[in-house]
PDB file of C-alpha atoms in Angstrom:
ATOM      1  CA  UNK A   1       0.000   0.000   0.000  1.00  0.00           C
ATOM      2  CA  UNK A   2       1.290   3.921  -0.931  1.00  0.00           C
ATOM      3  CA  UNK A   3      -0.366   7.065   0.397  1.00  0.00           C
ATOM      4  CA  UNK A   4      -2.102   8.912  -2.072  1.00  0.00           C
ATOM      5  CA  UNK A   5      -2.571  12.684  -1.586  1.00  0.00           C
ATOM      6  CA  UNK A   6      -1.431  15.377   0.273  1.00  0.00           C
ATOM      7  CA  UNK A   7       0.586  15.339   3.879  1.00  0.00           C
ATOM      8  CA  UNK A   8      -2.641  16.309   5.418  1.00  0.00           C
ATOM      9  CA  UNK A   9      -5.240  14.147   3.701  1.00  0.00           C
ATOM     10  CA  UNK A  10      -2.959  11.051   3.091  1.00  0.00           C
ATOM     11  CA  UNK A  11      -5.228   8.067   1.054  1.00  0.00           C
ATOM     12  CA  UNK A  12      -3.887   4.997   1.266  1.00  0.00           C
ATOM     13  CA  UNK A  13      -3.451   3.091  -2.672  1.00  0.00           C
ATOM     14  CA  UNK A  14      -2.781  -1.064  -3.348  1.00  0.00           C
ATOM     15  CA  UNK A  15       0.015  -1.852  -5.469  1.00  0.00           C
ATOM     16  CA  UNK A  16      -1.622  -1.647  -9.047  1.00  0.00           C
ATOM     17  CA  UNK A  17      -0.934  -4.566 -11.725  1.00  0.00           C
ATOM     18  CA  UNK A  18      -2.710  -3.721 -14.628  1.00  0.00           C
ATOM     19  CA  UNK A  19      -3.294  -0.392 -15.877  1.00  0.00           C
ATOM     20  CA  UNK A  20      -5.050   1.794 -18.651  1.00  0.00           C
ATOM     21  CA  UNK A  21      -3.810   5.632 -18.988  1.00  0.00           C
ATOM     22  CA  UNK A  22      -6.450   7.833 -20.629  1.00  0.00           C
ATOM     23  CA  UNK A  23      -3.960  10.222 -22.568  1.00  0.00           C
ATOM     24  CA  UNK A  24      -5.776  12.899 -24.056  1.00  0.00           C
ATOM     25  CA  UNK A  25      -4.918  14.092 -27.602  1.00  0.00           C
ATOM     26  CA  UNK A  26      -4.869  17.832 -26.663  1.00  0.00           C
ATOM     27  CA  UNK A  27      -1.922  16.577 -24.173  1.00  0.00           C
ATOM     28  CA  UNK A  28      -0.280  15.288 -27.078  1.00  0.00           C
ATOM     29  CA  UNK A  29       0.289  18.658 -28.421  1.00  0.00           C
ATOM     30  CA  UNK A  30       1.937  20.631 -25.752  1.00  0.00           C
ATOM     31  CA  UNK A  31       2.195  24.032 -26.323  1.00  0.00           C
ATOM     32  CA  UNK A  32       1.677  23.693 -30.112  1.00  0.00           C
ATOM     33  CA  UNK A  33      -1.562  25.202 -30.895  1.00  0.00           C
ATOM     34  CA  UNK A  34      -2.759  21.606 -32.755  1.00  0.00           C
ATOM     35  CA  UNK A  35      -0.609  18.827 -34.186  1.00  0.00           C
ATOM     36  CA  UNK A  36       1.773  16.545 -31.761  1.00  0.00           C
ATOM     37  CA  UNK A  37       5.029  17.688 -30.117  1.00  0.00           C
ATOM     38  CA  UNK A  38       7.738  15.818 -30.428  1.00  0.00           C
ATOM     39  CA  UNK A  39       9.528  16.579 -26.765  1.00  0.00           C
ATOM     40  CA  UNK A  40       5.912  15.526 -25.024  1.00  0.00           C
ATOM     41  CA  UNK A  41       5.889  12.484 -27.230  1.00  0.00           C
ATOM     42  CA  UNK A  42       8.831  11.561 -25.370  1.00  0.00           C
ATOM     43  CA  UNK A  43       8.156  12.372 -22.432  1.00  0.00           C
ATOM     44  CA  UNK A  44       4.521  10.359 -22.297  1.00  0.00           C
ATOM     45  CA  UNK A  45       6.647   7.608 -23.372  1.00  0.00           C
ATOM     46  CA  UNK A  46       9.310   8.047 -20.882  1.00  0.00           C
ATOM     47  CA  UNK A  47       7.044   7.930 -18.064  1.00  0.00           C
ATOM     48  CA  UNK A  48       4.831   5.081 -19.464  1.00  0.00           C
ATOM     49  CA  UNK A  49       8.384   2.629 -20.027  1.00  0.00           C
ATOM     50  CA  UNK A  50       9.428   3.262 -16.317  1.00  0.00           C
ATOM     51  CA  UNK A  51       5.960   2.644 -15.380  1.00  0.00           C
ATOM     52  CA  UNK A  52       6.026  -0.551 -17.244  1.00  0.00           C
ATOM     53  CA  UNK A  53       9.848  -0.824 -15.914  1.00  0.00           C
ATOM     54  CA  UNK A  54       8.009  -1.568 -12.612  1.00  0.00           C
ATOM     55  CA  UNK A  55       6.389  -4.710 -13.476  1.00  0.00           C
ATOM     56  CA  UNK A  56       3.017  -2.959 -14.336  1.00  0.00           C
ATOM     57  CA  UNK A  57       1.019  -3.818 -17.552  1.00  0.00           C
ATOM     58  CA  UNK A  58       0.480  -0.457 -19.333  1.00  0.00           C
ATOM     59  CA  UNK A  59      -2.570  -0.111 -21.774  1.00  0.00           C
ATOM     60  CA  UNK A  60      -3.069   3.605 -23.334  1.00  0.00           C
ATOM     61  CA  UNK A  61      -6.298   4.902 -24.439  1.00  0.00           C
ATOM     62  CA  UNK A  62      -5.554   7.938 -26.802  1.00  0.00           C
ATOM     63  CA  UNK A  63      -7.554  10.816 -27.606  1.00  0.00           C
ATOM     64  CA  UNK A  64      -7.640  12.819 -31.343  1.00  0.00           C
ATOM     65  CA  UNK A  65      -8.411  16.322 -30.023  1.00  0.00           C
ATOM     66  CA  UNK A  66      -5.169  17.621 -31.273  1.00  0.00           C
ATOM     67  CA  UNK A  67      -6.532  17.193 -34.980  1.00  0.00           C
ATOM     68  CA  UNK A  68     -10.043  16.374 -34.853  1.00  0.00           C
ATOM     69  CA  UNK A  69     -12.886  16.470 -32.180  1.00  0.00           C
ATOM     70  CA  UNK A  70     -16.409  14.858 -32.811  1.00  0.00           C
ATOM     71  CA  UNK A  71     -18.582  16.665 -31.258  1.00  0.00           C
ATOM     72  CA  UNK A  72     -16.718  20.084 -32.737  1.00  0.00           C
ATOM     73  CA  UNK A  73     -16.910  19.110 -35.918  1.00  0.00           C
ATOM     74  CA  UNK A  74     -20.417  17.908 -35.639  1.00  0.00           C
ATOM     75  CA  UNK A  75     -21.010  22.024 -34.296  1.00  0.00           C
ATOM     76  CA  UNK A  76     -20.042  22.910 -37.428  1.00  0.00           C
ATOM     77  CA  UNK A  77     -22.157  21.343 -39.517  1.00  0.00           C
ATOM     78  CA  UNK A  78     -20.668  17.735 -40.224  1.00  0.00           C
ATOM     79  CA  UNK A  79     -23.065  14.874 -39.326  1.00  0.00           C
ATOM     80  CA  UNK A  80     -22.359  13.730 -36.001  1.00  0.00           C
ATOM     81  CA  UNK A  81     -21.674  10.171 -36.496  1.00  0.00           C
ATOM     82  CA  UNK A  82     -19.563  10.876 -39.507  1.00  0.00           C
ATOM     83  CA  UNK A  83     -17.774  13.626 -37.415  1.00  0.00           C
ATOM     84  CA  UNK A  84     -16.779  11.012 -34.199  1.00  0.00           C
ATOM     85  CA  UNK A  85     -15.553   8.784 -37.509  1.00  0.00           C
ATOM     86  CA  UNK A  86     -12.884  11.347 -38.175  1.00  0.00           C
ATOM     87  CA  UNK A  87     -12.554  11.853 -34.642  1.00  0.00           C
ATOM     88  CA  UNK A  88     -11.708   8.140 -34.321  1.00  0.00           C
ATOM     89  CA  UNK A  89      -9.014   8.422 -37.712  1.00  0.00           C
ATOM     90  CA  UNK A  90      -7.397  11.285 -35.360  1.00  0.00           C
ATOM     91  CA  UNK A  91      -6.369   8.842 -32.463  1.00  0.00           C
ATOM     92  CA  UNK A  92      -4.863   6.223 -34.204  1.00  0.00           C
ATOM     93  CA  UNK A  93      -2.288   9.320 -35.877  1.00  0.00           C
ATOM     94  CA  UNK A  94      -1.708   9.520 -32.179  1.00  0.00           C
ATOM     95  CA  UNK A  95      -1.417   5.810 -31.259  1.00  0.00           C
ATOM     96  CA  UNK A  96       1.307   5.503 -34.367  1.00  0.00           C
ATOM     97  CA  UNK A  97       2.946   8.621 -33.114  1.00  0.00           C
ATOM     98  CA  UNK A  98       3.035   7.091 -29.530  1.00  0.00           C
ATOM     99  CA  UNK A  99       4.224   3.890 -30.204  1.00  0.00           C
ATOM    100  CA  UNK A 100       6.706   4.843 -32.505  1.00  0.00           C
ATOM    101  CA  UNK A 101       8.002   7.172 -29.324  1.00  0.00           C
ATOM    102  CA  UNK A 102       7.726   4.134 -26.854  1.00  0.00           C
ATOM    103  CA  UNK A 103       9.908   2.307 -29.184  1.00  0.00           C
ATOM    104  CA  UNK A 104      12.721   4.331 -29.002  1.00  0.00           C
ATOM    105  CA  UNK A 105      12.972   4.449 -25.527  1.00  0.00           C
ATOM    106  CA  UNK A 106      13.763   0.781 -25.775  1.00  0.00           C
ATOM    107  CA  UNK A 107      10.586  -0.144 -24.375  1.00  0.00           C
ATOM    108  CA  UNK A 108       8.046  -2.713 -26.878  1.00  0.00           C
ATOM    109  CA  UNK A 109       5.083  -1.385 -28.283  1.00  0.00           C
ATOM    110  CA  UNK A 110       2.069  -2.307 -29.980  1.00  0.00           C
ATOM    111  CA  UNK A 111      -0.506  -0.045 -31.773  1.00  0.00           C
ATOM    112  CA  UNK A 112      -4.673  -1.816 -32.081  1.00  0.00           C
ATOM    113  CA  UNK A 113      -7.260   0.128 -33.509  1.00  0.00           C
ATOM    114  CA  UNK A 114     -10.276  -0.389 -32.741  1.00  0.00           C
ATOM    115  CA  UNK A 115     -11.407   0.699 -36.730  1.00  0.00           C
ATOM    116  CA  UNK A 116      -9.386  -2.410 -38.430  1.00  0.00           C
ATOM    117  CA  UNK A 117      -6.951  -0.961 -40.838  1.00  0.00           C
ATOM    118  CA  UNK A 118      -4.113  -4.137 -41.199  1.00  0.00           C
ATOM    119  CA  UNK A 119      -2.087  -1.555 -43.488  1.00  0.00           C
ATOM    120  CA  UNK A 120      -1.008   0.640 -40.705  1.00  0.00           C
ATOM    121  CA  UNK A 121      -1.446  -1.718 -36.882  1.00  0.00           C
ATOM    122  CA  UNK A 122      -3.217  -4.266 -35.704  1.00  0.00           C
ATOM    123  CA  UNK A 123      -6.561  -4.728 -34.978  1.00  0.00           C
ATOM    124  CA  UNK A 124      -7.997  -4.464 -31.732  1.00  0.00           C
ATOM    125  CA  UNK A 125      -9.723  -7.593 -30.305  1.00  0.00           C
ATOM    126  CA  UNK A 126      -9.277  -8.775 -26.203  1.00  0.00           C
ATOM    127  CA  UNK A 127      -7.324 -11.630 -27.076  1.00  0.00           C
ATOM    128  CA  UNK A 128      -4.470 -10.099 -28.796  1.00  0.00           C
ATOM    129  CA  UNK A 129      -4.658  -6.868 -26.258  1.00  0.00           C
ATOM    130  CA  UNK A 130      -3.776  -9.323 -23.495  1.00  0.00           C
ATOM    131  CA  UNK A 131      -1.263 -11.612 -25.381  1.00  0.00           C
ATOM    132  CA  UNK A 132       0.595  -8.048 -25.752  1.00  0.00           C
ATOM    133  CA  UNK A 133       0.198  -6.663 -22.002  1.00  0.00           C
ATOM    134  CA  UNK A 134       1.488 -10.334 -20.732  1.00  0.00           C
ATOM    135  CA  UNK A 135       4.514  -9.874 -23.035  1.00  0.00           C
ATOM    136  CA  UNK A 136       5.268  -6.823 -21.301  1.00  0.00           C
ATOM    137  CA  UNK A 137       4.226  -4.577 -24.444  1.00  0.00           C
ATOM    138  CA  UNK A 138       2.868  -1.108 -23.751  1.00  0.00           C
ATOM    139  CA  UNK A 139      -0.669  -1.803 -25.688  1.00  0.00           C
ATOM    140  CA  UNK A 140      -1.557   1.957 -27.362  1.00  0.00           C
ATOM    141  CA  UNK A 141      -5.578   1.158 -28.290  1.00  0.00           C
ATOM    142  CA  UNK A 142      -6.981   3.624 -30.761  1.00  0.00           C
ATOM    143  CA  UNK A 143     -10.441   3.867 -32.304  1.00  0.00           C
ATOM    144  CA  UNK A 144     -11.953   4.439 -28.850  1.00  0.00           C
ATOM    145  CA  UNK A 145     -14.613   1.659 -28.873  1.00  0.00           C
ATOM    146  CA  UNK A 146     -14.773   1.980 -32.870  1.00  0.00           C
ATOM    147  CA  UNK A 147     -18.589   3.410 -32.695  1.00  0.00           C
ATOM    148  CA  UNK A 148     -19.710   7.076 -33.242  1.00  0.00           C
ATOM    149  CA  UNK A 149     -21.516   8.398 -30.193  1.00  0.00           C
ATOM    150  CA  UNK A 150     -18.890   7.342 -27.482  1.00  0.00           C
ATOM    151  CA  UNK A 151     -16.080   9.626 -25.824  1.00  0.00           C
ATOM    152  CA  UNK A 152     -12.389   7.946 -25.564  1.00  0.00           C
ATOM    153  CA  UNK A 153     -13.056   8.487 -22.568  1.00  0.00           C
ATOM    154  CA  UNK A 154     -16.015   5.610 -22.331  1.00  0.00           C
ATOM    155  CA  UNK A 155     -13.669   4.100 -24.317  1.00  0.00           C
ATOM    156  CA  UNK A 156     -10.920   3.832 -21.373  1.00  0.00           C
ATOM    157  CA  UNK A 157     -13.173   2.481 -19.150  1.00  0.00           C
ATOM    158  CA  UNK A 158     -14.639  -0.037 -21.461  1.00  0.00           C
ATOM    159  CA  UNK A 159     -10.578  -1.809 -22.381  1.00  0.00           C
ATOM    160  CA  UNK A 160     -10.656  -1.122 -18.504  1.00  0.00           C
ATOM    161  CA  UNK A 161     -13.209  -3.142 -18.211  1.00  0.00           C
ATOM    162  CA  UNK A 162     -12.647  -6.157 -21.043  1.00  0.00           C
ATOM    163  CA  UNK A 163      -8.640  -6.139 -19.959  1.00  0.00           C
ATOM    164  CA  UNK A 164      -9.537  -6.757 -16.377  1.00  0.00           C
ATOM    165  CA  UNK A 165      -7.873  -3.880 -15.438  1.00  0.00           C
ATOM    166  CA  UNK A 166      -6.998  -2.758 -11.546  1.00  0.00           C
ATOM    167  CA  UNK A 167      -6.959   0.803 -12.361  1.00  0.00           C
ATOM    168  CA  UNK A 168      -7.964   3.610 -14.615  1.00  0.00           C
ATOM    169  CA  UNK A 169      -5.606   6.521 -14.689  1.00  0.00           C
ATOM    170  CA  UNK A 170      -7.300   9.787 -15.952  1.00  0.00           C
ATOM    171  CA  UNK A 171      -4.438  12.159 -16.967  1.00  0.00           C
ATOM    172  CA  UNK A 172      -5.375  15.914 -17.123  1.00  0.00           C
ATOM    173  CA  UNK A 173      -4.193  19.211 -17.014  1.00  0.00           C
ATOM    174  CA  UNK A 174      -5.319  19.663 -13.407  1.00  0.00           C
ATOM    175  CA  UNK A 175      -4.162  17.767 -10.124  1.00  0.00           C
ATOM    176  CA  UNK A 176      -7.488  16.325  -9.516  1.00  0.00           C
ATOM    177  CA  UNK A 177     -11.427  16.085  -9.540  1.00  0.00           C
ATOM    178  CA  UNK A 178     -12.585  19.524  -8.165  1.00  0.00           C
ATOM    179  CA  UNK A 179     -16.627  20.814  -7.313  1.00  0.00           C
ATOM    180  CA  UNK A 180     -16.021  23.061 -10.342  1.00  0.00           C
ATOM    181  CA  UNK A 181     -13.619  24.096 -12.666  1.00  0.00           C
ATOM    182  CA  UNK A 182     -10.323  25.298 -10.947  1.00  0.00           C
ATOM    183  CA  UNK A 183      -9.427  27.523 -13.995  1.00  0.00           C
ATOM    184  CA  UNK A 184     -13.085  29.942 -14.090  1.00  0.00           C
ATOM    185  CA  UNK A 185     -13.913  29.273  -9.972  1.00  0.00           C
ATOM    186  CA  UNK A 186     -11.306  29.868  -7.450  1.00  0.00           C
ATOM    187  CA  UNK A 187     -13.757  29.134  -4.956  1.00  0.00           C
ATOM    188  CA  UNK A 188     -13.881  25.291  -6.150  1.00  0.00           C
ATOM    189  CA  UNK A 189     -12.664  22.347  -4.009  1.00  0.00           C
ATOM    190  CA  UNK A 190     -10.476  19.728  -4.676  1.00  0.00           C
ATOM    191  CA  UNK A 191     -11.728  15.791  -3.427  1.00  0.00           C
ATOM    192  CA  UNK A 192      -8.812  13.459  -1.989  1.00  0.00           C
ATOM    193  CA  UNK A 193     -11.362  10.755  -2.344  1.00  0.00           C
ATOM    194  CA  UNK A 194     -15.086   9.891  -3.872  1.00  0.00           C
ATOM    195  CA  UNK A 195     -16.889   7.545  -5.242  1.00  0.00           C
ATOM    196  CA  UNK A 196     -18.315   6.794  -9.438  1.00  0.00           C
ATOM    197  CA  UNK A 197     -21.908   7.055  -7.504  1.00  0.00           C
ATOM    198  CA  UNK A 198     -21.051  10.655  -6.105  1.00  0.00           C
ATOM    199  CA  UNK A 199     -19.057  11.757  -9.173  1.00  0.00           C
ATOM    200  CA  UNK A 200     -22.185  11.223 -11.407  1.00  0.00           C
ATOM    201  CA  UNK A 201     -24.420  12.609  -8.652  1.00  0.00           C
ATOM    202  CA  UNK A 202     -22.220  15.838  -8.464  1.00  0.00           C
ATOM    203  CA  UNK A 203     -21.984  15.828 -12.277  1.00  0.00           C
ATOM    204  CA  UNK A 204     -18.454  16.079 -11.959  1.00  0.00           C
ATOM    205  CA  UNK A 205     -17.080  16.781 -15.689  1.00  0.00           C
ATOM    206  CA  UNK A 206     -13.856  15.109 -15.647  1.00  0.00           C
ATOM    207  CA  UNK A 207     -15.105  12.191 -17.069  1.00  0.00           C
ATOM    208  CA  UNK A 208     -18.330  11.609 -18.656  1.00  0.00           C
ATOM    209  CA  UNK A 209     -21.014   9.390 -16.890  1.00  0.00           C
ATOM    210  CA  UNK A 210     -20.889   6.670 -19.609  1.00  0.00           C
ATOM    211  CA  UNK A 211     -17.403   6.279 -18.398  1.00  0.00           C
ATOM    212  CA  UNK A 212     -18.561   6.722 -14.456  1.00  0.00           C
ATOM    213  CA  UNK A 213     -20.550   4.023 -14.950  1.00  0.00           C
ATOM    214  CA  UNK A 214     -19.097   1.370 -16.860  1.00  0.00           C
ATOM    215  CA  UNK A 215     -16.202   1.945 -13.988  1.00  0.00           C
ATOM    216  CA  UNK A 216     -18.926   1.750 -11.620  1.00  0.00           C
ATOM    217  CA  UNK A 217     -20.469  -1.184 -12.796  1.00  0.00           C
ATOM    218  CA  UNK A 218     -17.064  -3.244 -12.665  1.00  0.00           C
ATOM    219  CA  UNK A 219     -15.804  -1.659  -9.952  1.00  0.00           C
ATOM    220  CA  UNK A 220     -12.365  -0.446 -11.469  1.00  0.00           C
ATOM    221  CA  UNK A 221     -11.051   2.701  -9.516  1.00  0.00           C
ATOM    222  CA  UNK A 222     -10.617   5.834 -11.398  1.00  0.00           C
ATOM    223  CA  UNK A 223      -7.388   8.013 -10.526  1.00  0.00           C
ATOM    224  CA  UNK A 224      -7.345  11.633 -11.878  1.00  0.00           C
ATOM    225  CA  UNK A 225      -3.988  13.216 -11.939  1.00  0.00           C
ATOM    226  CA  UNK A 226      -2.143  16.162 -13.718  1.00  0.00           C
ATOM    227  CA  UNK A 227       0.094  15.299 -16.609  1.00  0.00           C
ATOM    228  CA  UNK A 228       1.970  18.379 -16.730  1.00  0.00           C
ATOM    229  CA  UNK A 229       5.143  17.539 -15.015  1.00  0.00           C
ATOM    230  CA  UNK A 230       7.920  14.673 -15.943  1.00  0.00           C
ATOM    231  CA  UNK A 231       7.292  11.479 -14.709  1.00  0.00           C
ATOM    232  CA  UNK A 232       3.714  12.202 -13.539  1.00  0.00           C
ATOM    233  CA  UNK A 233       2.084   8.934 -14.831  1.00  0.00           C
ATOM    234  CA  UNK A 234       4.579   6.740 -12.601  1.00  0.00           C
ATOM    235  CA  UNK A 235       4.275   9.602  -9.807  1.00  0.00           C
ATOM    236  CA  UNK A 236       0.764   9.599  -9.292  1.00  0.00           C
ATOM    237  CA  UNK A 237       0.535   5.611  -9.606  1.00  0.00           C
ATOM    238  CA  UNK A 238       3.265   5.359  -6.801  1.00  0.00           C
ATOM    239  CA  UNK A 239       1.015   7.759  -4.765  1.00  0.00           C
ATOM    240  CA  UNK A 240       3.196  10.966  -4.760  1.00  0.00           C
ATOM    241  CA  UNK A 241       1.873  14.259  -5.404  1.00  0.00           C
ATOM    242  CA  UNK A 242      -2.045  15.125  -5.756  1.00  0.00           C
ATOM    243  CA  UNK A 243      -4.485  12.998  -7.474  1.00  0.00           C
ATOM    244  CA  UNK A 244      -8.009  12.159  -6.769  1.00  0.00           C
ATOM    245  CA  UNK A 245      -9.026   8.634  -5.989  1.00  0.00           C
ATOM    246  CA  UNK A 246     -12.554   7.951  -7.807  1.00  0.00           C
ATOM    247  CA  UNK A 247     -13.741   4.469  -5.365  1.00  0.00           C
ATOM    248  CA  UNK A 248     -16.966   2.438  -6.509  1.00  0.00           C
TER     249      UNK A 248
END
């Protein structure tokens, strides 16, 4: 067991053995104003080989934000469905991106896309996801669940769910699920601790309630962290710094 949290409000954490990060693809980009960036490529897939380094089996769930968001395109006029399709394209540029980057830290990689295209990676399907995270592959899985309608997000916590995962890691630009958004209310709270039931109650936005409650209904724990410094992923899942522990 680690302590999650700060010295105050210390939350006690089991040793995790199978993960899924949620990367989103606006992370991907850094600074840049769209696109990826190379330097925090690297740096995702620094922290994700010395998290795997541990003994850990690391699946990533990637986001397409940095080129192409579903439910913005769908704003401006494109059908929705055929909007999350191009949304869906957009993560697996990421997932190629990010396993290339994994790769040359030394660390093996495999790319599965939920949308089979056998030109470019593998198809996604349970069977070969584990035969990869039991090799000690990093497992990038893009195409969120490979149907329109559905956030990556949801699409996290379903691989959570089929993988038998222990954990869902939520990386974000903020240390943590708060009552409100940190960024537009000052006044707004950061929890050490809940649970899916409360989150969806409270409406909490970090994740949507699809997501809530397929992690609910399998009981996988949700842990929200901030991706903004070096070695966050491995930080947070070793219990130092501030996260929020999402409990069924």
């Amino acid at each position: 067991m680690t302590e999650l949290g700060d010295n105050t409000h210390p939350i006690q954490v089991p040793a995790w053995r199978r993960i899924v990060v949620k990367l989103s693809g606006e992370a991907l980009m850094g600074t840049r104003s769209h696109g990826l960036d190379q330097d925090t490529l690297a740096r995702f897939a620094a922290d994700l080989t010395n998290t795997a380094a541990r003994g850990v089996e690391v699946a990533v769930v990637v986001g397409g934000g940095n080129f192409f968001r579903g439910i913005e395109g769908a704003d401006k006029g494109i059908e929705r469905a055929r909007a999350d399709s191009i949304g869906m394209l957009a993560t697996v540029m990421n997932a190629l991106a990010l396993e290339y980057a994994i790769e040359k830290q030394g660390q093996a990689a495999r790319a599965l896309s939920a949308l089979p295209m056998p030109a470019l990676c593998e198809a996604y399907s349970r069977q070969a996801a584990l035969h990869h995270l039991e090799k000690g592959r990093i497992v990038v899985l893009a195409g969120g669940t490979g149907n329109p309608f559905f956030t990556t997000d949801t699409g996290a916590a379903l691989r959570g769910a089929e993988l038998s995962c222990d954990l869902i890691m939520k990386a974000t630009q903020v240390d943590g699920v708060y009552s409100a958004d940190p960024k537009r209310d000052p006044t707004a709270t950061r929890y050490d601790q809940l649970t899916h039931a409360e989150a969806i109650a409270k409406n909490l936005a970090v994740m949507d309630t699809a997501a809530f409650a397929l992690a609910r209904e399998n009981r996988i724990p949700i842990l929200v962290f901030s991706i903004k410094q070096p070695g966050a992923i491995l930080a947070a899942l070793e219990g130092r710094g501030k996260a929020t522990l999402v409990l069924p």
